[in-house]
XYZ file of C-alpha atoms in Angstrom:
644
model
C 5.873 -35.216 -8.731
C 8.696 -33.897 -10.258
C 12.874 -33.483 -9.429
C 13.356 -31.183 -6.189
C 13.637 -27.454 -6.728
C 17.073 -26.305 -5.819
C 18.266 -22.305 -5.323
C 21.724 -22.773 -6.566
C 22.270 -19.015 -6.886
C 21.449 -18.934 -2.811
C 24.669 -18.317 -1.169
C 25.861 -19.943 2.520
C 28.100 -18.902 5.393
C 26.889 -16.289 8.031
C 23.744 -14.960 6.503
C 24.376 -11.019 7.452
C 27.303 -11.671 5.033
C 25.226 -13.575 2.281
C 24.206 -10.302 0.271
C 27.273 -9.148 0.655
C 29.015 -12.250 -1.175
C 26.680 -12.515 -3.483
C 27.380 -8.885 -4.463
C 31.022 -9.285 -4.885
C 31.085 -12.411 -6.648
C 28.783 -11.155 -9.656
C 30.034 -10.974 -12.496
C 29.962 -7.322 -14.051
C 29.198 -5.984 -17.329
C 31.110 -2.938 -18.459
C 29.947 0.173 -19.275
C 30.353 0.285 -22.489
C 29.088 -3.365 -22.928
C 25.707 -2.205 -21.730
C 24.937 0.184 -23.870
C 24.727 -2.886 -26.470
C 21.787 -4.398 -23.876
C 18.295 -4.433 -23.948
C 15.740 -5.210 -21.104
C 12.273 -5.368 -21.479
C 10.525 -4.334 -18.019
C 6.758 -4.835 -18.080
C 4.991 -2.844 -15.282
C 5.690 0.454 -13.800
C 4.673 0.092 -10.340
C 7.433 0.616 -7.739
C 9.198 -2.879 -8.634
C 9.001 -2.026 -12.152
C 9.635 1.872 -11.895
C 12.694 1.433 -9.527
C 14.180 -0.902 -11.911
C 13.716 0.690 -15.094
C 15.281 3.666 -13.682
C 18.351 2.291 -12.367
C 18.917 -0.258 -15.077
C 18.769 2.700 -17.427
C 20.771 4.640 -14.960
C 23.506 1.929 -15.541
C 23.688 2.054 -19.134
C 21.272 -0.842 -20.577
C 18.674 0.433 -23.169
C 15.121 -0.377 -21.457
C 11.924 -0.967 -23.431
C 9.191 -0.262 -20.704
C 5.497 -1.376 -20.598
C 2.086 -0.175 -18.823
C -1.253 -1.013 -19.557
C -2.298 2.526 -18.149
C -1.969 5.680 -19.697
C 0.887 7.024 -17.346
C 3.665 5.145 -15.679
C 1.960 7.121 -12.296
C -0.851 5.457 -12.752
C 0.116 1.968 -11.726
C -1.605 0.093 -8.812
C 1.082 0.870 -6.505
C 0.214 4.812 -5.620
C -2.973 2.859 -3.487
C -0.435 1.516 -1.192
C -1.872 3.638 1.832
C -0.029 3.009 5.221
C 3.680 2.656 5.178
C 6.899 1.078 4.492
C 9.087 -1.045 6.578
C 12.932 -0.491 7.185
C 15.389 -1.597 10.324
C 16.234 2.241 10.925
C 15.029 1.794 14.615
C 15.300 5.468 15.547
C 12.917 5.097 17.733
C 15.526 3.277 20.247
C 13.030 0.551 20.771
C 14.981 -2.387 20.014
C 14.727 -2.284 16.878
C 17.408 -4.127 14.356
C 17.857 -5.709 11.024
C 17.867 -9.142 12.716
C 14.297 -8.384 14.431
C 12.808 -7.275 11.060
C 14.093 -10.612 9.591
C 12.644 -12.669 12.603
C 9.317 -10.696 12.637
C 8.839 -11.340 8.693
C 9.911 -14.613 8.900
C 7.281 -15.758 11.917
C 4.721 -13.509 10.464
C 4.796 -15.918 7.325
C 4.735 -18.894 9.614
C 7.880 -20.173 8.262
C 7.288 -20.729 4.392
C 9.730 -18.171 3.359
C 13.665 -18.717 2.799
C 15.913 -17.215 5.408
C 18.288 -16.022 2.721
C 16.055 -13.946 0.535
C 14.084 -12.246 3.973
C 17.778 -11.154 5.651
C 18.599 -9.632 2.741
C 15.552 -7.729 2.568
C 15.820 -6.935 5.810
C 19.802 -5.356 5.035
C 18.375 -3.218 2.056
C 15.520 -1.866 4.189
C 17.709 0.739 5.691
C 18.998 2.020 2.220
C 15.428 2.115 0.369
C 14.732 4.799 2.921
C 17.543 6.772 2.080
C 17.025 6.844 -1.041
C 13.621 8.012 -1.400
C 14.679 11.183 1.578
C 17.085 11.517 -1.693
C 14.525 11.452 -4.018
C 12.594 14.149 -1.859
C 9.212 11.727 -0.958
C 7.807 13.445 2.208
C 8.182 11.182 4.648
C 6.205 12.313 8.036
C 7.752 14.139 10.815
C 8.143 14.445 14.340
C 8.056 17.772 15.524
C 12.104 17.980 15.700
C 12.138 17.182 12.290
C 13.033 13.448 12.146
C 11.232 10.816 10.366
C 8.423 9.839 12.245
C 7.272 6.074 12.221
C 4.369 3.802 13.811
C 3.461 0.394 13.999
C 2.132 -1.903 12.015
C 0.652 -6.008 12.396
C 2.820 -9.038 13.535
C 5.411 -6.644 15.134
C 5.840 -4.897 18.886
C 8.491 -1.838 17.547
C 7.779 0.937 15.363
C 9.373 0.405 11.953
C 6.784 1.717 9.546
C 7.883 5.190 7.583
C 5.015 6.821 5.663
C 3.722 9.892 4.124
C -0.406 10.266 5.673
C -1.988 7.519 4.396
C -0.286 8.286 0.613
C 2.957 6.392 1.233
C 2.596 3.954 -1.974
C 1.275 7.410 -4.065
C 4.552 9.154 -2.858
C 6.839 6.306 -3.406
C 5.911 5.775 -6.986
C 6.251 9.820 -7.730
C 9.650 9.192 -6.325
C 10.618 6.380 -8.802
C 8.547 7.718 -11.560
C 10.653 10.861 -11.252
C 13.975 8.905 -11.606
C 12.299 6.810 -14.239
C 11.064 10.495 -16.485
C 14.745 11.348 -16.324
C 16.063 8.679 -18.058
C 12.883 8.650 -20.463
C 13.696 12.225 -20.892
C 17.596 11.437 -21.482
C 16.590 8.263 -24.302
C 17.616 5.288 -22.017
C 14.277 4.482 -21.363
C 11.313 3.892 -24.347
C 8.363 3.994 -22.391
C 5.264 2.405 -24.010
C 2.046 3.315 -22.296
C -1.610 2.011 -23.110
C 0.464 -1.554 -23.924
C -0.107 -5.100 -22.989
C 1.800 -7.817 -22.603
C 0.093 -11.282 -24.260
C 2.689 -13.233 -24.276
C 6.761 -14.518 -23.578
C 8.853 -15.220 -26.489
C 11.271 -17.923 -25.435
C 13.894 -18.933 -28.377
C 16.834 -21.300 -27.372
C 15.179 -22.007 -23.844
C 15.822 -18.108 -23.495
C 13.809 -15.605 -22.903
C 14.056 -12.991 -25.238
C 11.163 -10.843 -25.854
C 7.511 -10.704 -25.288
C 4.598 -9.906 -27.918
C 2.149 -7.096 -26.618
C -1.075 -5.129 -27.706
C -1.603 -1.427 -28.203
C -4.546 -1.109 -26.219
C -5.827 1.833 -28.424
C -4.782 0.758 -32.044
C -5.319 -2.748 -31.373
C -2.193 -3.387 -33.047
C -0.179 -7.279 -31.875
C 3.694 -6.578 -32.051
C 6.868 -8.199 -31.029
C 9.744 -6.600 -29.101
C 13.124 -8.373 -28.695
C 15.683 -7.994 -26.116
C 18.171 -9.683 -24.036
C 16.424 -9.971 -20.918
C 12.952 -9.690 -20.023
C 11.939 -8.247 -16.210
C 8.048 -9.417 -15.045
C 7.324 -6.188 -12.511
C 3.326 -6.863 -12.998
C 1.521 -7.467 -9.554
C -0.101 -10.228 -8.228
C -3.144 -12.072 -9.001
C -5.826 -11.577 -6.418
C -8.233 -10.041 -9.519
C -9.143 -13.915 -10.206
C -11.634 -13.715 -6.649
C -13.378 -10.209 -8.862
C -13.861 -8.863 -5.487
C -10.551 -7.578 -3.858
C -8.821 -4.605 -3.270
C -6.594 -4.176 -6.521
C -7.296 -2.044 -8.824
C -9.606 -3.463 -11.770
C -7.205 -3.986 -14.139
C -4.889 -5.582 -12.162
C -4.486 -8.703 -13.771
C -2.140 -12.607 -14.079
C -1.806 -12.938 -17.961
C 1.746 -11.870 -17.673
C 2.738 -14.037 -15.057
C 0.542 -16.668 -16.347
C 1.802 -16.572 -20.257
C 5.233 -16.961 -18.538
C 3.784 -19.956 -16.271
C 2.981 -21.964 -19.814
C 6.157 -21.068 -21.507
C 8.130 -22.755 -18.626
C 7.959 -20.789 -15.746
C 7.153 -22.669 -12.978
C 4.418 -21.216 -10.404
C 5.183 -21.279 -7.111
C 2.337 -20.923 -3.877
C -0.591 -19.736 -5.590
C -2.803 -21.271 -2.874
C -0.692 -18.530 -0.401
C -3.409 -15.421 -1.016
C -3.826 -13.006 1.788
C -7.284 -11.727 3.061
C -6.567 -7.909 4.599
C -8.713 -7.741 7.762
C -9.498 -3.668 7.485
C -11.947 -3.155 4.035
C -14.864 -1.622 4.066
C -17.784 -4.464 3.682
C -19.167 -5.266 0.767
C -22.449 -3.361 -0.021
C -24.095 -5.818 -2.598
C -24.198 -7.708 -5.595
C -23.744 -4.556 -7.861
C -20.351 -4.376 -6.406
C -17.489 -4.708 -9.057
C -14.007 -4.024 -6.304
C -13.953 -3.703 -2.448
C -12.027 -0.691 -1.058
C -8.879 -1.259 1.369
C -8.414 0.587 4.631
C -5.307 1.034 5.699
C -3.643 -1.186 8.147
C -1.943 1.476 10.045
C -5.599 2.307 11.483
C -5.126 -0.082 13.822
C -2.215 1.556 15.386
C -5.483 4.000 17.074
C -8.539 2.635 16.074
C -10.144 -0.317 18.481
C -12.229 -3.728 16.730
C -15.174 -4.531 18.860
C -18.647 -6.305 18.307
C -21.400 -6.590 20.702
C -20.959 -9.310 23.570
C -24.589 -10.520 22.785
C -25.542 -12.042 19.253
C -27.726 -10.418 17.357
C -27.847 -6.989 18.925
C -28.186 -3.745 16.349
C -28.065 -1.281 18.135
C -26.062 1.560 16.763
C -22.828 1.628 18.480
C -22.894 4.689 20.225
C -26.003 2.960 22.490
C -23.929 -0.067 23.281
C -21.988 0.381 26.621
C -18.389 -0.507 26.940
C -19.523 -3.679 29.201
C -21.313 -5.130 26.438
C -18.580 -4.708 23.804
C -16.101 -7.612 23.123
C -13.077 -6.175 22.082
C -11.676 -9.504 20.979
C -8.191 -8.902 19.467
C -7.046 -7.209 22.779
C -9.113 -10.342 24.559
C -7.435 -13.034 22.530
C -3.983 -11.414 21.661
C -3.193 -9.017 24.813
C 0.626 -8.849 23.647
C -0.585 -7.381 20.231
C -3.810 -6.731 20.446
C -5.479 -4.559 17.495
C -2.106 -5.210 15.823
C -1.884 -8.850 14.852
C -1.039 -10.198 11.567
C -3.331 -10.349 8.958
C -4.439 -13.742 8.454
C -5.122 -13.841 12.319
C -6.658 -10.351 12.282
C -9.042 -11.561 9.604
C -10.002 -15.060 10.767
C -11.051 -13.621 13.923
C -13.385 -11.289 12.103
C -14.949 -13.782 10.329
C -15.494 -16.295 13.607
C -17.155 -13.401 15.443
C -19.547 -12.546 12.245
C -20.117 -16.677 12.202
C -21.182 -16.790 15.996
C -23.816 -13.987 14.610
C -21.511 -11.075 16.177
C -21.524 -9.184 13.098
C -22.309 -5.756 12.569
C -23.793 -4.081 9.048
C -25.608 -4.992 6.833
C -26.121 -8.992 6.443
C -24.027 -8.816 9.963
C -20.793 -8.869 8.119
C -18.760 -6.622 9.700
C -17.204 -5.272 12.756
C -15.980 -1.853 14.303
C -13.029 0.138 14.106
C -13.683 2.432 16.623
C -11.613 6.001 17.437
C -13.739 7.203 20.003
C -10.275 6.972 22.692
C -8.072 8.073 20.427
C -9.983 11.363 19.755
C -10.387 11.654 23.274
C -6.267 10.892 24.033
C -5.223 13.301 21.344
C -7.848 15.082 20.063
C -9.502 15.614 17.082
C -6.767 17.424 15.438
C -4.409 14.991 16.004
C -6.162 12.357 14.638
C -7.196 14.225 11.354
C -3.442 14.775 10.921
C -2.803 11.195 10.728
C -5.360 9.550 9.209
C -8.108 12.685 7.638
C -7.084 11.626 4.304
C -8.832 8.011 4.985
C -11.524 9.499 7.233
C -12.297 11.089 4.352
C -11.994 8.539 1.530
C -14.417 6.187 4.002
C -16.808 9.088 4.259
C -17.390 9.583 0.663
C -18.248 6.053 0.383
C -20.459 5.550 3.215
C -21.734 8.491 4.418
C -21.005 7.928 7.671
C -18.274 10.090 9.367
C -15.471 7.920 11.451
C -15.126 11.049 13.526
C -18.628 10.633 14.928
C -19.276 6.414 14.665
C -17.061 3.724 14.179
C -15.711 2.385 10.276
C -17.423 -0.645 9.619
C -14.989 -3.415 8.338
C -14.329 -6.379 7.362
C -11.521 -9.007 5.668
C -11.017 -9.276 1.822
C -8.756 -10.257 -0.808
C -6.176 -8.069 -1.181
C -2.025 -9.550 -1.607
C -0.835 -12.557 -3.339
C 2.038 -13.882 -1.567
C 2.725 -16.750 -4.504
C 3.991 -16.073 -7.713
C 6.592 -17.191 -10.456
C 9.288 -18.843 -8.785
C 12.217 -17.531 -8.415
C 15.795 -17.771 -7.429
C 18.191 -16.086 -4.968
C 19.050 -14.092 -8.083
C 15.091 -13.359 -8.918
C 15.641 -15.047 -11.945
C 12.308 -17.968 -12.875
C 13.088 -21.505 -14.238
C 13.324 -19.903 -17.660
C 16.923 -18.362 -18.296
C 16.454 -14.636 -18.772
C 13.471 -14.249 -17.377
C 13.298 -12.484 -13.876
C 9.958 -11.678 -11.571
C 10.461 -8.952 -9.183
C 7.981 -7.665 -6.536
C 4.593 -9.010 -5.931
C 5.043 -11.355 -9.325
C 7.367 -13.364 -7.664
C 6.647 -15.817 -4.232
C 10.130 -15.171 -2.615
C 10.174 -13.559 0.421
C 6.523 -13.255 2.620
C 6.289 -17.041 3.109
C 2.493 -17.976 4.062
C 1.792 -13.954 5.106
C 2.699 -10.623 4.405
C 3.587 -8.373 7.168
C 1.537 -5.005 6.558
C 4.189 -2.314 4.968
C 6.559 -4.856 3.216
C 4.894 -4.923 0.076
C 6.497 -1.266 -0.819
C 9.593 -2.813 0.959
C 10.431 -5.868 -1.133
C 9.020 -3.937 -4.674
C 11.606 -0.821 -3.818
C 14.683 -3.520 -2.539
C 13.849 -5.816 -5.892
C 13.593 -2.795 -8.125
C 16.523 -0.585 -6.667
C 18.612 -2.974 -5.004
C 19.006 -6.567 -5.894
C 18.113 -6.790 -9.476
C 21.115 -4.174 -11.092
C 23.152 -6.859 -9.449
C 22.139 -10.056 -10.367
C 20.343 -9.100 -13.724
C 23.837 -7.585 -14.853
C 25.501 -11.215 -13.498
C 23.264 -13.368 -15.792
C 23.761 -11.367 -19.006
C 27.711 -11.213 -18.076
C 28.082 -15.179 -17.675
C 26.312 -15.782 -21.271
C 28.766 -16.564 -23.845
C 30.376 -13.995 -25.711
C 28.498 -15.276 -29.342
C 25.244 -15.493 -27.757
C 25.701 -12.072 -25.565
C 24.826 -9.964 -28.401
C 23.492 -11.869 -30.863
C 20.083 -9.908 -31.364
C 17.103 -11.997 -32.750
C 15.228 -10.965 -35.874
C 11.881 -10.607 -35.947
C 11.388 -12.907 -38.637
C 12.763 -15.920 -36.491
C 9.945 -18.498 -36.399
C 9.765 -18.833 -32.469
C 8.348 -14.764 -33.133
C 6.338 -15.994 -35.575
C 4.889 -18.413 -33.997
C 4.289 -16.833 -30.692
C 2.840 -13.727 -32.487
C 0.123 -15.824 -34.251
C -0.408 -17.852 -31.597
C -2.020 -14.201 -29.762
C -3.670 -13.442 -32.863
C -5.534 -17.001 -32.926
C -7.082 -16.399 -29.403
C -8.016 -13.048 -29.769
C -9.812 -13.704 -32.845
C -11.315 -16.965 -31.162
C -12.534 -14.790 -28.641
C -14.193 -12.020 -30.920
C -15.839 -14.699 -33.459
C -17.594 -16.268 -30.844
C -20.549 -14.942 -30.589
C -21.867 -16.684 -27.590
C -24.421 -14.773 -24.949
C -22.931 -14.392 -21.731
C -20.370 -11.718 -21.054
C -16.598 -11.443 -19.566
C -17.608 -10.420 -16.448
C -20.418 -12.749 -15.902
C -17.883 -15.612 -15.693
C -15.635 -13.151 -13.864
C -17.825 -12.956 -11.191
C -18.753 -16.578 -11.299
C -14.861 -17.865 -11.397
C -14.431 -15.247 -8.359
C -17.840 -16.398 -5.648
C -16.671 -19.917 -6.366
C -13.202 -19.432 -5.022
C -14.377 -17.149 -2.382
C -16.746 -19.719 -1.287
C -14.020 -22.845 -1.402
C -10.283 -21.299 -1.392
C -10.826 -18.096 0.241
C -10.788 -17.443 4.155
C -11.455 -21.336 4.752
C -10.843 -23.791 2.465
C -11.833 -27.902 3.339
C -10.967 -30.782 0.908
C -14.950 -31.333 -0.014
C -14.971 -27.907 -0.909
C -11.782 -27.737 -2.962
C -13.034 -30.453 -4.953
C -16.187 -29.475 -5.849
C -14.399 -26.337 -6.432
C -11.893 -28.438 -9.191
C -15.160 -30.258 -10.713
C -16.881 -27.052 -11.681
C -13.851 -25.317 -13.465
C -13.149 -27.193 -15.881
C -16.907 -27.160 -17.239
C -16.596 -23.548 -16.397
C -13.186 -23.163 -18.551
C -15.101 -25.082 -21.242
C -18.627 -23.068 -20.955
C -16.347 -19.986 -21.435
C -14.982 -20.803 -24.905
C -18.621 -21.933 -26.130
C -20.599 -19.067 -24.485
C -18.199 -16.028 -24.256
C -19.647 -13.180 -26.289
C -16.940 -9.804 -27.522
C -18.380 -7.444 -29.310
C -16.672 -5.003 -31.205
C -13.277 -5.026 -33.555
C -10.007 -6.116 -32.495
C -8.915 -2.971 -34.665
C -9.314 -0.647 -31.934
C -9.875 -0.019 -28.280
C -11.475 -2.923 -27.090
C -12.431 -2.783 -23.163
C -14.276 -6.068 -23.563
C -11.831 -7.626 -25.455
C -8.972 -7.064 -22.972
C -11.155 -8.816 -19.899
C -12.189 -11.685 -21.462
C -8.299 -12.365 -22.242
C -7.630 -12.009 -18.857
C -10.726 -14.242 -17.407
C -9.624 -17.159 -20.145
C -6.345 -17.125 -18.225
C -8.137 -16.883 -14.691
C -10.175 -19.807 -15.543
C -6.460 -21.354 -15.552
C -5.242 -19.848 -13.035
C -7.589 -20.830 -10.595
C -7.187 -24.673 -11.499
C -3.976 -24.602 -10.247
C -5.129 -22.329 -7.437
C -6.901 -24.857 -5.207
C -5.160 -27.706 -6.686
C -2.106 -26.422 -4.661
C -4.342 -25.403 -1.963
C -5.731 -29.265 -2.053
C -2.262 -30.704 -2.031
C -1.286 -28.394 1.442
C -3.295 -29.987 4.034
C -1.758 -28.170 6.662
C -2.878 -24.719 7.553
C -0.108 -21.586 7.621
C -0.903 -17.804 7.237
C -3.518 -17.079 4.753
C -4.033 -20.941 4.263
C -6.460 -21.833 6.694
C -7.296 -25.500 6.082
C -9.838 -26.286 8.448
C -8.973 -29.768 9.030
C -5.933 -28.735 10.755
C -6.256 -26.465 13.459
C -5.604 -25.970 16.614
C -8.078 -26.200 20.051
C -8.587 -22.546 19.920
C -8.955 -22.511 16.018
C -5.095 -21.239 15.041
C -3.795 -22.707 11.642
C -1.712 -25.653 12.614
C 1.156 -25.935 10.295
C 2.946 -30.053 9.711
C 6.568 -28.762 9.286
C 7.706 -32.583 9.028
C 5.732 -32.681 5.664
C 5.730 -29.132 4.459
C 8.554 -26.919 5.253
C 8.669 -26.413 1.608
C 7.948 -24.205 -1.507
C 5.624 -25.728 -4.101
C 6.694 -25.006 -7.689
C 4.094 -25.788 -10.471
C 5.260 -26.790 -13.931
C 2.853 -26.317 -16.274
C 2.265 -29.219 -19.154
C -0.956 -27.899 -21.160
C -4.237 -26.852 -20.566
C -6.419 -28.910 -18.549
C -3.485 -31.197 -17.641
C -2.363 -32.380 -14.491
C 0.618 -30.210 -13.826
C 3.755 -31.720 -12.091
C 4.804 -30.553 -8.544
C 8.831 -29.410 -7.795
C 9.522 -29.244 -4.273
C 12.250 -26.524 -2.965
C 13.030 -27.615 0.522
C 12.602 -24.659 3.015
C 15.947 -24.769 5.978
C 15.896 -22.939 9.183
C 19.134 -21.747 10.639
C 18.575 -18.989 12.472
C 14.238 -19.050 12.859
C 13.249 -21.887 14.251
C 9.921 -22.686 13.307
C 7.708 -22.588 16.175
C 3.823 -22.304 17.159
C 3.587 -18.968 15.942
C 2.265 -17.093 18.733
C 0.998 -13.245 18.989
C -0.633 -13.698 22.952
């Protein structure tokens, strides 16, 4: 145990006025005082696009990063079903105070009131700004932006473009972001990863990175560094990111001082298509919003396989609507998905293996016809068709829950900015505002409101309140903290091509990944998080003896690049269900099955955990030390979270 975690940047008084405050009582830089700034921002996904953009739009020079070959390319533009905002032009009581409550009960109270309201406020502007940018935002017939609902909420809040919305969104940063490319504000390095943080004077103040084609290690200095990378839901293999999706930024800041905060909070998304078999290498998300029309059944009676077409409506068990009549289909995630996985338990399942159940459109092609339906969701329809071969228009989607957001990350203040000065995590690489669970369509919320909104602020207030020798001192490259760092990179790279073992990256990928599935993923019990912690070490160890790279690190090196990653997975996951082990209650996507209600709800122990958990990290294979940021409820009082 370590001292308690406290958010000094967090503001008080009336929290609609918080943002506000906090706004005013920056400190500013100049114009002219920018242009002697540089900000390193590694990702370009819509955190790290929409901040790249406007921080060059300000005046700073920015040094961009992406491991892809485009900026467009980033794992964002799969973001399918919508994004959130407090417009409420549907007149359906609708407000910025109702998206705060909503978000805050639909993580069951593990998020900070402060950082959620303030999301909530910017909501209404990230819309405007991308009508600005020209993203094509659905339509009612009249013209105005059309919306629909999404989990954990009974209004319709959710603006999106077909099922394209995070494709659309990033075109609309990455447009902003070309222009200031185009104008010199912004060098954009593509095909570039980021190995590790360069941290001189307890500062961050640079990062060294590969050149994914050349092979070539490098250092690149600045005066802040932005973390815009993703999450880390690649260490389970299977999930719905994209392949290279991966923790070794977040997790090279983690051992230079950043503390981690939740990792144990990982969300399983209830609509994927099932897995087809061991060959499989990444599951394939469907989007939420299909539950806004499509209906989850299984057969009443165990074990029945009949195709669903021959199974009367009596004999279906509709159980979301059953269990959850005030929400029905459209319950949060966590609860979606648990629900799936009791009915497949009881031998309810449908598929292959009998893990699955329907998503059914048979009444909402007969409400609003076939046309209509294409409209809305054809572009899915189609994606599920081409991976199946079954047609959605003619039998039901088969689905079923998988790994898909991370709601930890670095920790983070009120000002975004991690335990180590200089260093900020915005978007999904930071823990602050889902709590337990992520409401479907804030994920494109908090990365535009991060990226857009609140970072130009506070990153601008940090650099201001330095002192005027260290402001612009720049650091040379030949300082030995670069040095060191560099080589450092260059030792475990070689280490991992001189190896010569016989088993490859992604056989311990794949191992590291059924293990947690098995013991941290939908259920987690403390016999099973322990034998989960006995085999990872010897894991982490059998990986440095056994791990085989072949080729050169002279040149594009696929191989090379994933075992880096899985060496920092094997890490990663430690910590994983050692925080998941500590949390014996059960909230959102930690379902500790210990502690649970009657009826099988996650029962949370807000006497002994209305808290965040930040990890410090003191060396590999060491115990790490636990900082505890208190969690206060002024305005949500935590309560049984109920969706009946």
């Amino acid at each position: 145990m370590g001292e308690p975690l406290v958010d000094r940047s967090a503001p008080d008084g009336p929290i609609a006025e918080r943002w506000d405050r906090r706004r005013f009582e920056a400190k500013l830089v100049n114009p002219a005082n920018r242009r002697g700034h540089t900000v390193i921002v590694v990702g370009t996904g819509l955190a790290g696009g929409a901040a790249g953009a406007t921080l060059a739009e300000q005046g700073y020079r920015v040094l961009q990063f992406c491991y892809q070959d485009s900026p467009r390319r980033a794992h964002s533009i799969a973001a399918q079903g919508g994004i959130n905002a407090a417009k409420n032009y549907r007149n359906d009581g609708d407000s910025v105070h109702r998206l705060f409550y909503d978000t805050v009960k639909g993580g069951d109270f593990r998020a900070r009131e402060s950082g959620v309201h303030r999301l909530a406020q910017v909501s209404v502007e990230i819309i405007d700004q991308c009508v600005a940018q020209g993203v094509p935002f659905a339509r009612e017939y009249g013209g105005l932006l059309d919306t629909r609902s999404f989990g954990g909420v009974q209004v319709s809040r959710t603006f999106y473009a077909r099922g394209q919305t995070g494709q659309q969104l990033l075109l609309g940063a990455y447009q902003s972001l070309s222009r200031q490319i185009a104008a010199g504000q912004v060098e954009m390095r593509a095909r570039t990863e980021m190995l590790d943080l360069i941290v001189i004077d307890g500062r961050a103040r640079g990062i060294v990175a590969r050149d994914l084609v050349t092979g070539r290690i490098d250092s690149y200095l600045a005066d802040a560094v932005v973390l815009a990378t993703g999450g880390y839901g690649n260490v389970f293999h299977l999930s719905t990111n994209a392949k290279n999706s991966n923790a070794t930024a977040l997790w090279r800041a983690h051992r230079r001082g950043a503390y981690f905060a939740n990792p144990c909070f990982t969300q399983i998304h209830p609509t994927c298509i099932p897995r087809a078999g061991d060959h499989q290498s990444k599951l394939t998300l469907m989007s939420e919003s299909l539950r806004n029309d499509g209906r989850i059944w299984v057969p009443v009676r165990a074990g029945d396989d009949r195709p669903p077409r021959e199974i009367p409506t009596s004999e279906r068990d509709y159980y979301l609507e059953r269990q959850y009549p005030a929400f029905g289909n459209l319950v949060p995630r966590d609860i979606a998905s648990r629900a799936a996985k009791s009915v497949c338990d009881e031998g309810r399942g449908v598929g292959p293996g009998g893990q699955g159940v329907y998503l059914d459109f048979t009444d909402a092609i007969a409400r609003l016809g076939r046309e209509a339906v294409a409209e809305r969701y054809g572009n899915l329809f189609e994606m599920y068709e081409r991976i199946t071969a079954e047609s959605p228009y003619e039998t039901p989607m088969r689905i079923y829950p998988a790994i898909h957001y991370t709601m930890g990350g670095l920790w983070v203040d009120y000002d975004l900015q991690t335990t180590v000065p200089g260093l900020f995590a915005i978007g999904e690489a930071n823990f602050s505002d889902h709590g337990a669970n992520r409401l479907g369509a804030s994920a494109l919320m908090q990365g535009l409101a991060d990226g857009y909104f609140v970072l130009p602020s506070t990153l601008g207030d940090y650099l201001a309140r330095l002192p005027r020798d260290e402001a612009f001192r720049d650091v040379d490259r030949d300082h030995p903290a670069v040095h060191a760092c560099v080589g450092e990179v260059t030792d475990r790279l070689f280490a991992l091509l001189s190896n010569n073992g016989d088993r490859s990256p992604e056989s311990f990928h794949r191992e590291i990944g059924e293990l947690l599935w098995e013991e941290c993923g939908m259920a987690r019990d403390e016999a099973g998080l322990k034998r989960a912690l006995e085999r990872i070490p010897a894991l982490r160890e059998e990986f440095w003896q056994r791990i085989r790279v072949p080729g050169s690190g002279r040149e594009l090196n696929q191989s090379l690049e994933k075992a880096n990653r899985v060496s920092d997975y094997l890490e990663l996951a430690e910590l994983l269900c050692l925080d998941a082990l500590h949390r014996t209650e059960s909230c959102g996507g930690h379902f500790r099955t210990e502690s649970q209600t009657a009826s099988g709800e996650a029962l949370r122990d807000d006497e002994s955990y209305t808290y965040a958990a930040g990890w410090e990290f003191t060396g590999a294979g060491r115990a790490p030390v636990l900082h505890r940021e208190q969690l206060n409820f002024e305005y949500v009082h935590p309560t049984m979270r109920s969706y009946a």
